[in-house]
Structure formats: C-alpha cells, structure tokens
mmCIF file of C-alpha atoms in Angstrom:
data_model
loop_
_atom_site.group_PDB
_atom_site.id
_atom_site.type_symbol
_atom_site.label_atom_id
_atom_site.label_comp_id
_atom_site.label_asym_id
_atom_site.label_seq_id
_atom_site.Cartn_x
_atom_site.Cartn_y
_atom_site.Cartn_z
ATOM 1 C CA MET A 857 -12.205 -17.635 20.148
ATOM 2 C CA ASN A 858 -14.095 -14.632 18.720
ATOM 3 C CA LYS A 859 -11.909 -12.242 20.713
ATOM 4 C CA TRP A 860 -8.806 -13.877 19.239
ATOM 5 C CA LEU A 861 -10.168 -13.608 15.701
ATOM 6 C CA LEU A 862 -11.070 -9.961 16.228
ATOM 7 C CA THR A 863 -7.544 -9.249 17.457
ATOM 8 C CA ILE A 864 -6.094 -10.914 14.373
ATOM 9 C CA ALA A 865 -8.465 -9.011 12.078
ATOM 10 C CA LEU A 866 -7.463 -5.682 13.604
ATOM 11 C CA LEU A 867 -3.819 -6.315 12.777
ATOM 12 C CA PHE A 868 -4.245 -6.025 9.027
ATOM 13 C CA ALA A 869 -3.519 -2.889 7.037
ATOM 14 C CA VAL A 870 -3.356 -1.674 3.487
ATOM 15 C CA THR A 871 -1.090 0.971 2.081
ATOM 16 C CA ASP A 872 -0.163 2.460 -1.254
ATOM 17 C CA LEU A 873 3.409 2.962 -2.425
ATOM 18 C CA ASP A 874 2.780 5.685 -4.995
ATOM 19 C CA GLY A 875 4.787 8.239 -3.072
ATOM 20 C CA THR A 876 3.273 7.546 0.331
ATOM 21 C CA LEU A 877 6.341 5.862 1.768
ATOM 22 C CA THR A 878 9.150 7.468 -0.231
ATOM 23 C CA ARG A 879 10.419 10.825 -1.378
ATOM 24 C CA THR A 880 9.517 10.148 -5.004
ATOM 25 C CA ASN A 881 6.538 8.953 -7.002
ATOM 26 C CA THR A 882 8.313 5.951 -8.507
ATOM 27 C CA LEU A 883 9.927 2.986 -6.896
ATOM 28 C CA CYS A 884 12.951 1.055 -8.013
ATOM 29 C CA LEU A 885 14.238 1.901 -11.441
ATOM 30 C CA PRO A 886 17.506 0.201 -12.407
ATOM 31 C CA PHE A 887 19.493 3.370 -11.659
ATOM 32 C CA TYR A 888 17.618 4.780 -8.657
ATOM 33 C CA CYS A 889 16.102 3.384 -5.499
ATOM 34 C CA PRO A 890 14.478 5.939 -3.183
ATOM 35 C CA GLU A 891 14.928 5.907 0.556
ATOM 36 C CA PRO A 892 11.735 5.424 2.565
ATOM 37 C CA PHE A 893 10.535 8.224 4.790
ATOM 38 C CA ALA A 894 12.249 7.861 8.149
ATOM 39 C CA ASP A 895 9.072 7.052 10.068
ATOM 40 C CA SER A 896 7.220 5.004 7.440
ATOM 41 C CA ILE A 897 8.584 1.615 8.492
ATOM 42 C CA GLN A 898 8.095 2.297 12.202
ATOM 43 C CA SER A 899 4.544 3.542 11.704
ATOM 44 C CA LEU A 900 3.568 0.235 10.064
ATOM 45 C CA GLN A 901 5.272 -2.093 12.560
ATOM 46 C CA GLY A 902 2.047 -2.564 14.529
ATOM 47 C CA PHE A 903 0.405 -4.411 11.653
ATOM 48 C CA ASP A 904 0.871 -8.086 10.859
ATOM 49 C CA GLU A 905 0.238 -7.878 7.134
ATOM 50 C CA ILE A 906 0.371 -5.068 4.607
ATOM 51 C CA LEU A 907 -0.912 -4.991 1.050
ATOM 52 C CA TYR A 908 1.322 -2.701 -1.008
ATOM 53 C CA LEU A 909 -0.381 -1.433 -4.137
ATOM 54 C CA SER A 910 1.309 0.438 -6.927
ATOM 55 C CA CYS A 911 0.011 1.572 -10.285
ATOM 56 C CA LYS A 912 3.110 3.238 -11.714
ATOM 57 C CA PRO A 913 3.913 1.910 -15.193
ATOM 58 C CA ARG A 914 7.602 1.253 -14.451
ATOM 59 C CA VAL A 915 7.062 -0.512 -11.154
ATOM 60 C CA TYR A 916 6.845 -4.273 -11.289
ATOM 61 C CA GLY A 917 6.158 -6.794 -8.569
ATOM 62 C CA GLY A 918 9.714 -8.112 -8.346
ATOM 63 C CA PHE A 919 11.316 -4.697 -7.917
ATOM 64 C CA GLN A 920 8.629 -3.606 -5.512
ATOM 65 C CA GLN A 921 8.957 -6.723 -3.358
ATOM 66 C CA TRP A 922 12.749 -6.386 -3.383
ATOM 67 C CA TRP A 923 12.434 -2.776 -2.191
ATOM 68 C CA LEU A 924 10.099 -3.784 0.655
ATOM 69 C CA ASP A 925 12.332 -6.672 1.725
ATOM 70 C CA HIS A 926 15.486 -4.540 1.484
ATOM 71 C CA TYR A 927 14.069 -1.934 3.853
ATOM 72 C CA ASN A 928 12.548 -4.511 6.247
ATOM 73 C CA PHE A 929 8.934 -3.484 5.874
ATOM 74 C CA PRO A 930 6.296 -5.662 7.581
ATOM 75 C CA GLU A 931 5.146 -8.927 6.039
ATOM 76 C CA GLY A 932 2.807 -8.510 3.102
ATOM 77 C CA ASP A 933 1.926 -8.864 -0.540
ATOM 78 C CA SER A 934 3.093 -6.559 -3.274
ATOM 79 C CA TRP A 935 0.969 -5.831 -6.318
ATOM 80 C CA ALA A 936 1.699 -3.592 -9.270
ATOM 81 C CA ILE A 937 -1.670 -3.042 -10.937
ATOM 82 C CA GLY A 938 -0.426 -1.620 -14.209
ATOM 83 C CA PRO A 939 1.077 -0.528 -16.513
ATOM 84 C CA PHE A 940 -1.349 2.118 -17.663
ATOM 85 C CA PRO A 941 -0.788 4.946 -20.151
ATOM 86 C CA ASP A 942 -1.451 7.741 -17.655
ATOM 87 C CA GLY A 943 0.543 6.047 -14.884
ATOM 88 C CA CYS A 944 -2.323 5.087 -12.591
ATOM 89 C CA VAL A 945 -5.656 3.345 -12.361
ATOM 90 C CA SER A 946 -8.908 4.934 -11.326
ATOM 91 C CA PHE A 947 -10.169 4.716 -7.771
ATOM 92 C CA GLN A 948 -12.894 2.334 -9.003
ATOM 93 C CA GLU A 949 -10.327 -0.120 -10.369
ATOM 94 C CA LYS A 950 -8.418 -0.023 -7.074
ATOM 95 C CA CYS A 951 -11.698 -0.411 -5.197
ATOM 96 C CA ASP A 952 -12.628 -3.480 -7.258
ATOM 97 C CA PHE A 953 -9.180 -4.964 -6.623
ATOM 98 C CA LEU A 954 -9.498 -4.434 -2.857
ATOM 99 C CA LYS A 955 -13.014 -5.902 -2.761
ATOM 100 C CA ALA A 956 -11.777 -9.015 -4.570
ATOM 101 C CA TYR A 957 -8.719 -9.407 -2.325
ATOM 102 C CA PRO A 958 -9.160 -12.348 0.095
ATOM 103 C CA ILE A 959 -8.392 -10.252 3.222
ATOM 104 C CA GLN A 960 -10.622 -7.467 4.560
ATOM 105 C CA PHE A 961 -8.226 -4.748 5.668
ATOM 106 C CA THR A 962 -8.939 -2.390 8.544
ATOM 107 C CA HIS A 963 -6.623 0.520 7.686
ATOM 108 C CA GLY A 964 -5.797 2.397 4.488
ATOM 109 C CA PHE A 965 -2.855 4.804 4.240
ATOM 110 C CA SER A 966 -2.124 7.091 1.301
ATOM 111 C CA GLU A 967 -1.456 10.636 0.215
ATOM 112 C CA ASP A 968 -3.038 9.868 -3.163
ATOM 113 C CA GLU A 969 -6.690 11.017 -3.345
ATOM 114 C CA GLU A 970 -7.683 8.217 -5.736
ATOM 115 C CA SER A 971 -6.346 5.600 -3.308
ATOM 116 C CA LEU A 972 -8.175 7.219 -0.401
ATOM 117 C CA GLN A 973 -11.411 7.101 -2.431
ATOM 118 C CA ALA A 974 -10.719 3.447 -3.283
ATOM 119 C CA TYR A 975 -10.297 2.572 0.396
ATOM 120 C CA GLU A 976 -13.607 4.245 1.213
ATOM 121 C CA CYS A 977 -15.332 2.499 -1.699
ATOM 122 C CA ALA A 978 -13.928 -0.887 -0.581
ATOM 123 C CA GLY A 979 -15.322 -0.397 2.917
ATOM 124 C CA ILE A 980 -12.012 -0.037 4.768
ATOM 125 C CA PRO A 981 -13.079 1.558 8.063
ATOM 126 C CA ASN A 982 -9.915 3.481 9.025
ATOM 127 C CA ILE A 983 -8.579 5.731 6.276
ATOM 128 C CA ILE A 984 -5.523 7.824 7.042
ATOM 129 C CA LYS A 985 -4.342 10.614 4.769
ATOM 130 C CA VAL A 986 -0.556 10.826 4.885
ATOM 131 C CA ILE A 987 0.893 14.336 4.793
ATOM 132 C CA HIS A 988 4.639 14.819 4.398
ATOM 133 C CA GLU A 989 6.222 18.079 5.474
#
C-alpha cells in the first residue's frame, strides 16, 4: 500500500506558464494565442497532474484552461493569481499559494526566478530551471 501511495505521489508536478511553455510571456489574448514549445507537452507527459500557475494581468483561468486543453497538456488545475499592477506576484505570494494547495508537488519547472524561489520556499524537492535556446 505504501509503495503504491509513493508511486502516486511521485507522479505530481507543478509548472508555471509565464513564458516557460511558450514563446511569449503572455497567454491567450483575444487576438493571439502562442504555440507551445515543441517539447514542452512531451516533457510533462510523465506526470499525472500539473498545477499551472500564471500571474500575468491579462491571463484569466478560462483562457488559460482553454489553451491547456487545446494543446492537450496533461490533466491539471489552472490558476491565474492576479491581476497585479506590475504583472506578477512575489515569490512569497506564490510560495504561500503552493503551501496552501491541497497537493504536495514533487517537481517545479520554470524559467522565472521568482517561481523557482517560490518552489524552494514551498518545499518542492525537485526544481528544474527551464532554459530555451
């Protein structure tokens, strides 16, 4: 039983959509929907559930979830934690959100330094900095 639960727990991940998965730092505006990076969907296929966080002021849950569904990303929740005047929340606010979330994630992916700090603060053990060339 414990082995089964550990296997399930290891299949959770967290990621951040503020430019990590696409070629832009915004998501789906009415006139523009960015393509995901070619390998972003495949790299997340090994995880059962993803938490997609965004803090861009023009990104809202409905658009974000539509974008994820449209591109067949793995199962998961979509949260837009905004809007905020400067376009993003602090790492502490993201950290608090992750600590309060009912699932303890095992992986954090981002190219955004504040998100990486938030993952560390929230105790996520595997933090991966995404670098696009």
